[in-house]
Tab-separated table of C-alpha atoms in Angstrom:
chain	number	residue	atom	x	y	z
P	770	MET	CA	-29.173	-5.350	13.036
P	771	ASN	CA	-25.951	-6.756	14.496
P	772	ARG	CA	-22.494	-6.255	12.952
P	773	THR	CA	-22.615	-9.464	10.872
P	774	GLN	CA	-26.062	-8.629	9.450
P	775	LYS	CA	-25.002	-5.070	8.595
P	776	PHE	CA	-21.861	-6.450	6.937
P	777	ALA	CA	-23.974	-8.856	4.871
P	778	LEU	CA	-26.409	-6.137	3.727
P	779	ASN	CA	-23.576	-3.703	3.000
P	780	SER	CA	-21.763	-6.400	1.040
P	781	LEU	CA	-24.842	-7.323	-1.001
P	782	THR	CA	-25.702	-3.745	-1.995
P	783	SER	CA	-22.051	-2.925	-2.538
P	784	MET	CA	-21.747	-5.944	-4.818
P	785	VAL	CA	-24.673	-4.800	-6.961
P	786	SER	CA	-23.309	-1.261	-6.954
P	787	GLN	CA	-19.845	-2.380	-8.045
P	788	ILE	CA	-21.249	-4.599	-10.785
P	789	VAL	CA	-23.244	-1.657	-12.130
P	790	VAL	CA	-20.283	0.740	-11.827
P	791	MET	CA	-17.975	-1.787	-13.457
P	792	ALA	CA	-20.380	-2.365	-16.346
P	793	ALA	CA	-20.751	1.389	-16.837
P	794	GLY	CA	-16.986	1.765	-16.660
P	795	MET	CA	-16.620	-0.714	-19.498
P	796	ILE	CA	-19.362	0.748	-21.674
P	797	THR	CA	-18.650	4.474	-21.576
P	798	PRO	CA	-14.882	4.590	-22.388
P	799	ARG	CA	-15.391	2.355	-25.428
P	800	LEU	CA	-18.150	4.648	-26.695
P	801	MET	CA	-16.110	7.755	-25.951
P	802	ILE	CA	-13.033	6.497	-27.855
P	803	ALA	CA	-15.067	5.239	-30.825
P	804	THR	CA	-17.103	8.469	-31.087
P	805	TYR	CA	-14.837	11.269	-29.878
P	806	GLY	CA	-11.340	9.706	-30.130
P	807	SER	CA	-8.567	8.628	-27.744
P	808	GLU	CA	-7.424	12.176	-27.058
P	809	MET	CA	-10.832	13.239	-25.765
P	810	ASN	CA	-11.067	10.101	-23.619
P	811	GLY	CA	-7.603	10.879	-22.229
P	812	LEU	CA	-8.663	14.473	-21.550
P	813	VAL	CA	-11.708	13.401	-19.543
P	814	SER	CA	-9.633	10.873	-17.541
P	815	SER	CA	-6.958	13.444	-16.863
P	816	LEU	CA	-9.391	16.143	-15.763
P	817	ASN	CA	-11.203	13.738	-13.434
P	818	GLN	CA	-7.876	12.864	-11.822
P	819	PHE	CA	-6.905	16.497	-11.266
P	820	ILE	CA	-10.349	17.178	-9.809
P	821	SER	CA	-9.801	14.323	-7.333
P	822	TYR	CA	-6.690	16.170	-6.128
P	823	ILE	CA	-8.699	19.327	-5.509
P	824	THR	CA	-11.007	17.350	-3.192
P	825	LEU	CA	-8.049	17.400	-0.779
P	826	VAL	CA	-9.520	20.669	0.477
P	827	GLU	CA	-11.783	18.344	2.458
P	828	ALA	CA	-8.666	18.121	4.658
P	829	GLY	CA	-9.684	14.924	6.415
P	830	ILE	CA	-13.109	16.153	7.550
P	831	GLY	CA	-14.844	12.889	6.654
P	832	GLY	CA	-12.279	10.552	8.192
P	833	ALA	CA	-12.105	12.543	11.413
P	834	ALA	CA	-15.898	12.788	11.715
P	835	ILE	CA	-16.426	9.079	11.038
P	836	TYR	CA	-13.840	8.080	13.619
P	837	SER	CA	-15.341	10.469	16.191
P	838	LEU	CA	-18.835	9.053	15.615
P	839	TYR	CA	-17.941	5.419	16.443
P	840	LYS	CA	-18.148	5.822	20.227
P	841	PRO	CA	-21.258	8.057	20.497
P	842	LEU	CA	-23.120	5.774	18.061
P	843	ALA	CA	-22.188	2.737	20.150
P	844	GLU	CA	-23.366	4.571	23.295
P	845	GLU	CA	-26.419	6.122	21.558
P	846	ASP	CA	-25.285	9.568	22.691
P	847	HIS	CA	-27.620	11.624	20.464
P	848	ALA	CA	-26.419	15.023	21.641
P	849	ARG	CA	-22.798	14.246	20.785
P	850	ILE	CA	-23.798	12.700	17.463
P	851	SER	CA	-25.673	15.906	16.560
P	852	GLY	CA	-22.724	18.073	17.528
P	853	ILE	CA	-20.301	16.040	15.400
P	854	VAL	CA	-22.594	15.997	12.338
P	855	VAL	CA	-23.265	19.745	12.568
P	856	ALA	CA	-19.505	20.397	12.863
P	857	ALA	CA	-18.820	18.159	9.880
P	858	LYS	CA	-21.442	19.859	7.682
P	859	LYS	CA	-20.118	23.290	8.566
P	860	SER	CA	-16.558	22.237	7.758
P	861	TYR	CA	-17.690	20.688	4.466
P	862	ARG	CA	-19.455	23.891	3.408
P	863	GLN	CA	-16.317	25.909	4.064
P	864	ALA	CA	-14.254	23.393	2.072
P	865	GLY	CA	-16.880	23.514	-0.699
P	866	TYR	CA	-16.165	27.178	-1.422
P	867	ILE	CA	-12.441	26.448	-1.710
P	868	PHE	CA	-13.184	23.435	-3.927
P	869	SER	CA	-15.303	25.536	-6.267
P	870	ALA	CA	-12.516	28.092	-6.602
P	871	GLY	CA	-10.067	25.254	-7.242
P	872	ILE	CA	-12.197	23.925	-10.075
P	873	PHE	CA	-12.240	27.353	-11.720
P	874	ILE	CA	-8.461	27.668	-11.436
P	875	LEU	CA	-7.982	24.161	-12.843
P	876	ALA	CA	-10.249	24.979	-15.790
P	877	VAL	CA	-8.183	28.059	-16.656
P	878	VAL	CA	-4.687	26.623	-16.096
P	879	TYR	CA	-5.366	23.256	-17.726
P	880	GLY	CA	-6.912	24.968	-20.723
P	881	LEU	CA	-3.879	27.269	-21.139
P	882	LEU	CA	-1.196	24.633	-20.616
P	883	SER	CA	-2.820	21.587	-22.238
P	884	ASN	CA	-0.987	19.986	-25.164
P	885	ALA	CA	-4.257	18.666	-26.637
P	886	GLU	CA	-4.133	18.896	-30.424
P	887	SER	CA	-7.805	18.899	-31.321
P	888	VAL	CA	-9.565	20.459	-28.307
P	889	THR	CA	-10.030	24.218	-27.809
P	890	PHE	CA	-9.482	26.199	-24.613
P	891	GLY	CA	-13.223	26.899	-24.328
P	892	THR	CA	-14.094	23.202	-24.492
P	893	ILE	CA	-11.487	22.253	-21.883
P	894	PHE	CA	-12.566	25.066	-19.545
P	895	THR	CA	-16.263	24.237	-19.741
P	896	LEU	CA	-15.675	20.492	-19.477
P	897	ALA	CA	-13.589	20.950	-16.309
P	898	VAL	CA	-16.353	23.011	-14.706
P	899	ILE	CA	-19.029	20.476	-15.651
P	900	LEU	CA	-16.990	17.535	-14.311
P	901	GLY	CA	-16.536	19.403	-11.028
P	902	ILE	CA	-20.290	19.685	-10.387
P	903	ASN	CA	-20.471	16.301	-8.617
P	904	GLY	CA	-17.852	17.381	-6.107
P	905	CYS	CA	-19.595	20.672	-5.413
P	906	PHE	CA	-22.871	18.932	-4.644
P	907	ASP	CA	-21.148	16.473	-2.328
P	908	PHE	CA	-19.471	19.235	-0.320
P	909	PHE	CA	-22.524	21.442	0.050
P	910	PHE	CA	-25.413	18.964	0.349
P	911	VAL	CA	-24.405	15.331	0.899
P	912	ALA	CA	-21.093	14.899	2.749
P	913	GLY	CA	-22.383	15.428	6.304
P	914	ASP	CA	-25.106	12.794	5.927
P	915	ARG	CA	-22.696	10.467	4.136
P	916	VAL	CA	-20.223	10.355	7.028
P	917	LEU	CA	-23.026	9.572	9.486
P	918	LEU	CA	-24.298	6.691	7.356
P	919	THR	CA	-20.771	5.338	6.952
P	920	ALA	CA	-19.980	5.489	10.670
P	921	ASP	CA	-23.321	3.797	11.445
P	922	GLN	CA	-22.500	0.969	8.995
P	923	ARG	CA	-25.349	1.926	6.671
P	924	ASN	CA	-23.272	2.024	3.502
P	925	TYR	CA	-26.115	0.223	1.718
P	926	VAL	CA	-27.970	3.540	1.411
P	927	ILE	CA	-25.007	5.126	-0.355
P	928	SER	CA	-24.685	2.056	-2.587
P	929	PHE	CA	-28.360	2.254	-3.592
P	930	ALA	CA	-28.040	5.935	-4.482
P	931	THR	CA	-24.906	5.172	-6.488
P	932	ILE	CA	-26.690	2.428	-8.433
P	933	ILE	CA	-29.539	4.735	-9.438
P	934	ASN	CA	-27.154	7.526	-10.424
P	935	THR	CA	-24.838	5.237	-12.409
P	936	VAL	CA	-27.611	3.539	-14.375
P	937	LEU	CA	-29.251	6.820	-15.392
P	938	ARG	CA	-25.891	8.417	-16.194
P	939	THR	CA	-24.872	5.501	-18.401
P	940	VAL	CA	-28.184	5.540	-20.262
P	941	ILE	CA	-27.825	9.251	-20.986
P	942	ILE	CA	-24.221	8.839	-22.218
P	943	CYS	CA	-25.156	5.885	-24.441
P	944	VAL	CA	-28.119	7.659	-26.023
P	945	MET	CA	-26.324	10.968	-26.556
P	946	THR	CA	-23.154	9.322	-27.851
P	947	ALA	CA	-25.180	7.291	-30.346
P	948	HIS	CA	-26.502	10.609	-31.690
P	949	GLN	CA	-22.997	12.140	-31.555
P	950	MET	CA	-24.199	15.003	-29.393
P	951	ASN	CA	-21.848	17.787	-28.335
P	952	ILE	CA	-19.458	16.509	-25.645
P	953	LEU	CA	-20.238	19.408	-23.301
P	954	LEU	CA	-23.997	18.871	-23.543
P	955	LEU	CA	-23.459	15.155	-22.950
P	956	TYR	CA	-21.483	15.577	-19.712
P	957	GLY	CA	-23.717	18.455	-18.631
P	958	CYS	CA	-26.790	16.225	-18.717
P	959	ALA	CA	-24.931	13.332	-17.087
P	960	SER	CA	-23.603	15.497	-14.243
P	961	ALA	CA	-27.042	16.947	-13.486
P	962	LEU	CA	-28.118	13.517	-12.219
P	963	VAL	CA	-26.119	14.087	-9.055
P	964	ILE	CA	-29.241	15.856	-7.759
P	965	ILE	CA	-31.059	12.506	-7.604
P	966	LYS	CA	-28.223	10.804	-5.736
P	967	ALA	CA	-28.022	13.657	-3.254
P	968	GLY	CA	-31.786	13.586	-2.728
P	969	ILE	CA	-31.819	9.870	-1.845
P	970	ILE	CA	-29.029	10.164	0.745
P	971	VAL	CA	-30.350	13.357	2.361
P	972	CYS	CA	-33.955	12.114	2.566
P	973	TYR	CA	-32.924	8.783	4.125
P	974	SER	CA	-30.796	10.532	6.715
P	975	HIS	CA	-33.573	13.026	7.544
P	976	ASN	CA	-36.165	10.258	8.020
P	977	ASN	CA	-34.000	7.806	9.987
P	978	TYR	CA	-32.031	10.104	12.275
P	979	THR	CA	-34.903	12.166	13.567
P	980	TYR	CA	-33.020	12.823	16.809
P	981	LEU	CA	-30.426	14.966	14.997
P	982	ASP	CA	-30.476	18.548	16.198
P	983	LYS	CA	-29.547	20.833	13.309
P	984	LYS	CA	-29.048	23.726	15.730
P	985	ALA	CA	-26.700	21.796	18.011
P	986	VAL	CA	-23.448	23.442	19.018
P	987	PRO	CA	-20.759	22.171	16.595
P	988	ASP	CA	-18.426	19.708	18.281
P	989	ARG	CA	-15.140	21.120	17.030
P	990	GLY	CA	-13.224	18.630	19.143
P	991	ALA	CA	-14.379	15.909	16.758
P	992	MET	CA	-12.358	17.585	14.031
P	993	GLU	CA	-9.108	17.413	15.995
P	994	LYS	CA	-7.839	14.553	13.833
P	995	ARG	CA	-8.763	16.423	10.662
P	996	TRP	CA	-5.236	17.460	9.752
P	997	GLU	CA	-3.918	14.013	10.617
P	998	VAL	CA	-6.475	12.232	8.445
P	999	ILE	CA	-5.523	14.333	5.437
P	1000	TYR	CA	-2.221	12.507	5.190
P	1001	GLN	CA	-4.070	9.235	4.667
P	1002	GLN	CA	-6.294	10.839	2.061
P	1003	ILE	CA	-3.357	12.415	0.265
P	1004	LEU	CA	-1.734	8.982	0.134
P	1005	GLY	CA	-4.836	7.377	-1.335
P	1006	ILE	CA	-5.273	10.039	-3.989
P	1007	ILE	CA	-1.580	10.172	-4.886
P	1008	GLN	CA	-1.377	6.401	-5.053
P	1009	THR	CA	-4.322	6.034	-7.415
P	1010	GLY	CA	-3.926	9.283	-9.321
P	1011	ALA	CA	-0.200	9.775	-9.768
P	1012	PRO	CA	0.060	7.563	-12.877
P	1013	THR	CA	-2.538	9.642	-14.744
P	1014	VAL	CA	-1.039	12.952	-13.631
P	1015	LEU	CA	2.545	11.914	-14.421
P	1016	ALA	CA	1.466	10.560	-17.816
P	1017	THR	CA	-0.333	13.861	-18.554
P	1018	ILE	CA	2.787	15.878	-17.684
P	1019	LEU	CA	5.526	13.599	-19.023
P	1020	LEU	CA	3.785	11.810	-21.918
P	1021	ASN	CA	0.540	12.768	-23.753
P	1022	LEU	CA	-3.227	12.388	-23.594
P	1023	VAL	CA	-3.185	9.327	-25.863
P	1024	SER	CA	-0.931	7.550	-23.334
P	1025	VAL	CA	-3.402	8.576	-20.622
P	1026	SER	CA	-6.214	7.012	-22.687
P	1027	VAL	CA	-4.270	3.747	-23.093
P	1028	TYR	CA	-3.574	3.637	-19.355
P	1029	SER	CA	-7.211	4.408	-18.565
P	1030	ILE	CA	-8.356	1.246	-20.353
P	1031	TYR	CA	-6.109	-0.988	-18.259
P	1032	ASN	CA	-6.898	1.008	-15.144
P	1033	MET	CA	-10.609	0.539	-15.877
P	1034	VAL	CA	-10.089	-3.201	-15.421
P	1035	ILE	CA	-8.170	-2.726	-12.165
P	1036	SER	CA	-10.764	-0.262	-10.870
P	1037	GLY	CA	-13.417	-2.889	-11.559
P	1038	LEU	CA	-11.440	-5.524	-9.647
P	1039	ASN	CA	-10.868	-3.160	-6.754
P	1040	GLY	CA	-14.584	-2.476	-6.760
P	1041	VAL	CA	-15.246	-6.220	-6.448
P	1042	LEU	CA	-12.833	-6.422	-3.508
P	1043	SER	CA	-14.385	-3.400	-1.835
P	1044	ILE	CA	-17.622	-5.366	-1.620
P	1045	PHE	CA	-16.076	-7.553	1.045
P	1046	ILE	CA	-14.857	-4.664	3.216
P	1047	SER	CA	-17.935	-2.443	2.949
P	1048	GLY	CA	-18.689	-1.200	6.447
P	1049	LEU	CA	-15.897	-3.193	8.088
P	1050	PRO	CA	-13.763	-0.220	9.193
P	1051	ALA	CA	-16.733	0.973	11.254
P	1052	GLY	CA	-17.246	-2.544	12.624
P	1053	PHE	CA	-13.618	-2.874	13.666
P	1054	GLY	CA	-13.730	0.694	14.988
P	1055	ASP	CA	-16.653	-0.366	17.219
P	1056	LEU	CA	-14.594	-3.264	18.606
P	1057	ILE	CA	-11.605	-1.012	19.224
P	1058	ALA	CA	-13.793	1.583	20.935
P	1059	ARG	CA	-15.185	-1.153	23.239
P	1060	ARG	CA	-11.624	-2.472	23.865
P	1061	GLU	CA	-12.595	-6.031	22.873
P	1062	GLU	CA	-9.043	-7.050	21.923
P	1063	THR	CA	-9.568	-10.816	21.918
P	1064	THR	CA	-12.586	-10.548	19.638
P	1065	LEU	CA	-10.705	-8.044	17.460
P	1066	ARG	CA	-7.724	-10.381	16.927
P	1067	LYS	CA	-9.972	-13.335	16.131
P	1068	THR	CA	-12.143	-11.329	13.751
P	1069	VAL	CA	-9.154	-9.751	11.995
P	1070	SER	CA	-7.522	-13.175	11.552
P	1071	GLU	CA	-10.676	-14.641	10.009
P	1072	PHE	CA	-11.092	-11.586	7.809
P	1073	GLU	CA	-7.534	-11.952	6.515
P	1074	VAL	CA	-8.187	-15.549	5.492
P	1075	ALA	CA	-11.459	-14.652	3.775
P	1076	TYR	CA	-10.076	-11.549	2.078
P	1077	TYR	CA	-6.891	-13.224	0.820
P	1078	TYR	CA	-9.021	-16.101	-0.485
P	1079	ILE	CA	-10.925	-13.654	-2.673
P	1080	LEU	CA	-7.795	-11.626	-3.512
P	1081	SER	CA	-5.984	-14.724	-4.806
P	1082	ILE	CA	-8.843	-15.638	-7.131
P	1083	VAL	CA	-9.471	-12.100	-8.390
P	1084	TYR	CA	-5.850	-11.231	-9.170
P	1085	GLY	CA	-4.915	-14.707	-10.365
P	1086	LEU	CA	-7.635	-14.328	-12.986
P	1087	ALA	CA	-6.546	-10.749	-13.688
P	1088	PHE	CA	-3.038	-11.830	-14.683
P	1089	ALA	CA	-4.446	-14.568	-16.916
P	1090	LEU	CA	-7.334	-12.669	-18.523
P	1091	ILE	CA	-6.434	-8.985	-18.817
P	1092	MET	CA	-4.722	-9.144	-22.215
P	1093	PRO	CA	-7.423	-11.329	-23.879
P	1094	PHE	CA	-9.992	-8.854	-22.533
P	1095	VAL	CA	-8.133	-5.766	-23.799
P	1096	SER	CA	-7.715	-7.309	-27.240
P	1097	VAL	CA	-11.470	-7.882	-27.500
P	1098	TYR	CA	-12.452	-4.577	-25.863
P	1099	THR	CA	-10.276	-2.426	-28.142
P	1100	LYS	CA	-10.959	-4.369	-31.323
P	1101	GLY	CA	-11.586	-1.873	-34.128
P	1102	LEU	CA	-9.999	1.110	-32.360
P	1103	SER	CA	-7.208	2.275	-34.638
P	1104	ASP	CA	-6.155	5.746	-33.419
P	1105	ALA	CA	-3.859	4.247	-30.723
P	1106	ASN	CA	-2.151	0.930	-29.879
P	1107	TYR	CA	-3.943	-0.455	-26.839
P	1108	TYR	CA	-2.383	-3.953	-26.834
P	1109	TYR	CA	0.593	-3.661	-24.451
P	1110	PRO	CA	1.213	-6.939	-22.517
P	1111	LEU	CA	4.070	-5.603	-20.371
P	1112	LEU	CA	2.004	-2.609	-19.270
P	1113	GLY	CA	-0.898	-4.929	-18.479
P	1114	ALA	CA	1.272	-7.151	-16.295
P	1115	VAL	CA	2.790	-4.229	-14.357
P	1116	ILE	CA	-0.603	-2.594	-13.797
P	1117	VAL	CA	-2.059	-5.841	-12.436
P	1118	LEU	CA	0.976	-6.301	-10.178
P	1119	ASN	CA	0.501	-2.764	-8.854
P	1120	GLY	CA	-3.161	-3.511	-8.156
P	1121	LEU	CA	-2.203	-6.655	-6.248
P	1122	LEU	CA	0.371	-4.807	-4.105
P	1123	TYR	CA	-2.184	-2.041	-3.456
P	1124	ASN	CA	-4.820	-4.472	-2.217
P	1125	ILE	CA	-2.728	-7.034	-0.376
P	1126	LYS	CA	-2.236	-4.592	2.515
P	1127	THR	CA	-5.983	-3.848	2.899
P	1128	PRO	CA	-6.514	-5.869	6.118
P	1129	GLN	CA	-3.712	-3.935	7.779
P	1130	SER	CA	-4.408	-0.450	6.355
P	1131	MET	CA	-8.098	-0.758	7.174
P	1132	LEU	CA	-7.251	-1.116	10.870
P	1133	ILE	CA	-5.307	2.169	10.784
P	1134	VAL	CA	-8.556	3.892	9.806
P	1135	SER	CA	-10.583	1.957	12.378
P	1136	ALA	CA	-8.170	2.880	15.174
P	1137	GLY	CA	-7.814	6.483	14.009
P	1138	MET	CA	-4.005	6.184	14.030
P	1139	TYR	CA	-3.401	8.916	11.497
P	1140	LYS	CA	-0.816	10.961	13.332
P	1141	GLU	CA	1.200	7.861	14.217
P	1142	THR	CA	1.567	6.917	10.524
P	1143	ARG	CA	2.100	10.408	9.115
P	1144	TRP	CA	5.759	10.137	8.176
P	1145	ARG	CA	5.229	6.620	6.825
P	1146	VAL	CA	2.605	7.659	4.304
P	1147	THR	CA	4.706	10.682	3.393
P	1148	ILE	CA	7.541	8.369	2.369
P	1149	GLN	CA	5.150	6.280	0.302
P	1150	GLY	CA	3.910	9.370	-1.516
P	1151	LEU	CA	7.452	10.529	-2.234
P	1152	ILE	CA	8.381	7.124	-3.639
P	1153	ILE	CA	5.616	7.128	-6.266
P	1154	ILE	CA	6.312	10.747	-7.259
P	1155	VAL	CA	10.107	10.481	-7.488
P	1156	PHE	CA	10.483	6.992	-8.885
P	1157	GLY	CA	7.357	7.358	-11.051
P	1158	ALA	CA	8.787	10.496	-12.644
P	1159	ILE	CA	12.185	8.887	-13.220
P	1160	GLY	CA	10.539	5.740	-14.591
P	1161	GLY	CA	8.288	7.788	-16.840
P	1162	ARG	CA	11.299	9.484	-18.405
P	1163	LEU	CA	13.149	6.187	-18.907
P	1164	ALA	CA	10.366	3.744	-19.811
P	1165	GLY	CA	7.147	5.660	-20.362
P	1166	MET	CA	3.971	4.365	-18.791
P	1167	VAL	CA	5.597	1.102	-17.717
P	1168	GLY	CA	8.216	3.061	-15.770
P	1169	ILE	CA	5.563	5.136	-14.038
P	1170	MET	CA	3.744	2.000	-12.929
P	1171	LEU	CA	6.954	0.392	-11.650
P	1172	GLY	CA	7.394	3.437	-9.423
P	1173	SER	CA	3.863	2.872	-8.125
P	1174	CYS	CA	4.640	-0.817	-7.482
P	1175	LEU	CA	7.692	0.161	-5.432
P	1176	SER	CA	5.594	2.586	-3.400
P	1177	ASN	CA	2.964	-0.029	-2.591
P	1178	LEU	CA	5.597	-2.639	-1.736
P	1179	TYR	CA	7.172	-0.281	0.807
P	1180	ARG	CA	3.803	0.431	2.440
P	1181	THR	CA	2.880	-3.271	2.551
P	1182	ILE	CA	6.091	-4.115	4.431
P	1183	ASP	CA	5.639	-1.149	6.754
P	1184	LEU	CA	2.038	-2.054	7.679
P	1185	LEU	CA	2.926	-5.693	8.121
P	1186	PHE	CA	4.888	-4.752	11.239
P	1187	PHE	CA	3.089	-1.567	12.391
P	1188	THR	CA	-0.467	-2.969	12.685
P	1189	PRO	CA	0.329	-6.010	14.886
P	1190	LYS	CA	2.577	-3.912	17.143
P	1191	TYR	CA	0.209	-1.014	17.822
P	1192	ILE	CA	-3.341	-2.290	17.143
P	1193	THR	CA	-3.906	-6.060	17.267
P	1194	HIS	CA	-0.899	-6.810	19.511
P	1195	GLY	CA	-0.210	-10.020	17.655
P	1196	ALA	CA	2.689	-11.402	15.574
P	1197	PRO	CA	3.290	-10.300	11.965
P	1198	LEU	CA	4.517	-13.731	10.807
P	1199	LYS	CA	1.020	-15.117	10.248
P	1200	SER	CA	0.047	-12.242	7.971
P	1201	LEU	CA	3.347	-12.507	6.078
P	1202	LEU	CA	2.813	-16.207	5.434
P	1203	ARG	CA	-0.699	-15.482	4.206
P	1204	MET	CA	0.628	-12.848	1.775
P	1205	LEU	CA	3.195	-15.321	0.446
P	1206	LEU	CA	0.427	-17.913	0.038
P	1207	VAL	CA	-1.496	-15.365	-2.058
P	1208	MET	CA	1.527	-15.019	-4.346
P	1209	VAL	CA	1.888	-18.763	-4.701
P	1210	ASN	CA	-1.833	-19.173	-5.461
P	1211	ILE	CA	-1.658	-16.491	-8.152
P	1212	ILE	CA	1.383	-18.087	-9.794
P	1213	VAL	CA	-0.396	-21.468	-9.914
P	1214	ILE	CA	-3.602	-19.911	-11.324
P	1215	TYR	CA	-1.680	-17.957	-13.951
P	1216	GLY	CA	0.273	-21.097	-14.846
P	1217	LEU	CA	-2.795	-22.551	-16.539
P	1218	SER	CA	-2.791	-19.691	-19.060
P	1219	LEU	CA	0.719	-20.684	-20.104
P	1220	VAL	CA	-0.499	-24.176	-20.931
P	1221	TYR	CA	-3.991	-23.381	-22.251
P	1222	SER	CA	-4.488	-19.974	-23.897
P	1223	PRO	CA	-6.811	-20.109	-26.925
P	1224	GLU	CA	-7.271	-16.986	-29.044
P	1225	CYS	CA	-10.172	-14.745	-28.047
P	1226	MET	CA	-11.980	-12.917	-30.847
P	1227	SER	CA	-15.258	-12.126	-29.077
P	1228	TYR	CA	-16.699	-11.511	-25.615
P	1229	LEU	CA	-18.358	-14.942	-25.709
P	1230	GLN	CA	-15.000	-16.650	-26.250
P	1231	TRP	CA	-13.443	-14.570	-23.505
P	1232	PHE	CA	-16.319	-15.388	-21.135
P	1233	LYS	CA	-15.900	-19.143	-21.786
P	1234	LEU	CA	-12.189	-18.838	-21.082
P	1235	ALA	CA	-12.924	-16.895	-17.893
P	1236	ILE	CA	-15.182	-19.702	-16.667
P	1237	ILE	CA	-12.484	-22.324	-17.241
P	1238	TYR	CA	-9.837	-20.236	-15.484
P	1239	GLY	CA	-12.327	-19.315	-12.762
P	1240	VAL	CA	-13.069	-22.942	-11.891
P	1241	TRP	CA	-9.351	-23.669	-11.777
P	1242	ALA	CA	-8.774	-20.640	-9.536
P	1243	VAL	CA	-11.462	-21.634	-7.029
P	1244	VAL	CA	-10.100	-25.199	-6.829
P	1245	VAL	CA	-6.524	-23.992	-6.283
P	1246	VAL	CA	-7.342	-21.390	-3.649
P	1247	THR	CA	-9.852	-23.537	-1.779
P	1248	ALA	CA	-7.354	-26.407	-1.592
P	1249	SER	CA	-4.597	-24.114	-0.263
P	1250	ALA	CA	-6.910	-22.462	2.266
P	1251	TYR	CA	-8.071	-25.835	3.561
P	1252	ALA	CA	-4.500	-27.110	3.725
P	1253	PHE	CA	-2.858	-24.125	5.429
P	1254	GLU	CA	-5.705	-22.215	7.125
P	1255	LYS	CA	-8.118	-25.001	7.986
P	1256	LYS	CA	-9.348	-23.679	11.336
P	1257	GLU	CA	-9.983	-20.086	10.228
P	1258	PHE	CA	-11.330	-21.173	6.822
P	1259	ILE	CA	-13.897	-23.510	8.365
P	1260	SER	CA	-14.871	-20.848	10.899
P	1261	VAL	CA	-15.490	-18.307	8.120
P	1262	MET	CA	-17.533	-20.803	6.096
P	1263	LYS	CA	-19.667	-21.669	9.137
P	1264	ARG	CA	-20.315	-17.991	9.832
P	1265	MET	CA	-21.410	-17.386	6.251
P	1266	LEU	CA	-23.642	-20.466	6.198
P	1267	SER	CA	-25.197	-19.482	9.507
P	1268	LEU	CA	-25.975	-16.040	8.152
P	1269	VAL	CA	-27.552	-17.464	4.985
P	1270	LYS	CA	-29.722	-19.884	7.003
P	1271	ARG	CA	-30.850	-17.065	9.289
P	1272	LYS	CA	-31.872	-14.974	6.301
P	1273	VAL	CA	-33.687	-17.889	4.677
């Protein structure tokens, strides 16, 4: 398969995966809150976030290995590929032991310091251990094969395994929640399904990369960028996890539960957007490795137009539809106030600022420019921590999210100038104008909700409203793309139509 075909297959499977994950993400929190209460839902969300921080013991292994695999995969250098994969697996196993110890420490410390009112130390300790099982399996059994599949643009295998795991996990949670089973037994059974996901990925890798030599000498040179990559990973985890952690420390678990509902929506939207970039970092990395600068600039320009087209629609609808959705979703939940329009608006704005820099930040990964951006991402991390903490003290959850918005705004401006200067060697003005066009599109889309905003009392009413807004959004964004980005827009449409015809 060529790059375009791999991109199409990755996008299709990623789309199905994200739909399944998004549906599961909507079903399970509602059941958890209704059955076990907002505090328990906040506890699970908080523990999952702290566990994601412990995964930093990976220390950039995956990012460094993926970047190092681009060139040998392009050249079909099987010996070097084997050496890199063996080195990655060995590093992951070492990190796995540290991760396991970290989970145990988290379970003890969180249990002792938690301000939960209705949950015992024993429950918190055991729940933390159970929730950490997925990470342990990934470190010891899956991670090495996962990085190879990602570098080879075969993300569709990972997506398929995720779909199977998510469906089975959701079924188990639904059934056991309906019978009000013990929360520890519920998550214990759900976490055990990671064995199936691991089996799918490992078996595929074993059958399709038969040339891999498990006894190859580990290529430790491939891990040279490991400590540089970790800065990018720290940024990503801090950026997405800081609100939950700050709310846990500064506020309470009920506030975490309220935030988790809004964040569930944004996570779903980000999942939709990730469909359109699945496998692309590896594709751009291949172009960079081959030094095809002209093709790179053209492809990046077209990708920006396509991505911002989708981004405008997705986040225009998010601003217009998030509060009607939350009102329907939380209907009947009385142990906390989930209807918070200002919080909803700030969270959506933060999601927009986080995603608007994707075309630029993705190229940093593709080019492996981790060391060159180290101090920049450090500043971004400090902004969310410092201003998020100050905002949390002054304005609660809204203040925390404003700190996150400021952090993302800084990074967007920084990448707007860094990427053209050091990677694409183009001018930043075009990307800036495209970002401004996204903002204008979103304002116009949201404007309809100010004129036409009927009350939503059911999912059916919300779905009808979403269709009306959706049609309006497509018309607005298509018209602006045709008016201001006609050449690139037509080129993207022709490429998509050509791919569809070829498949047919």
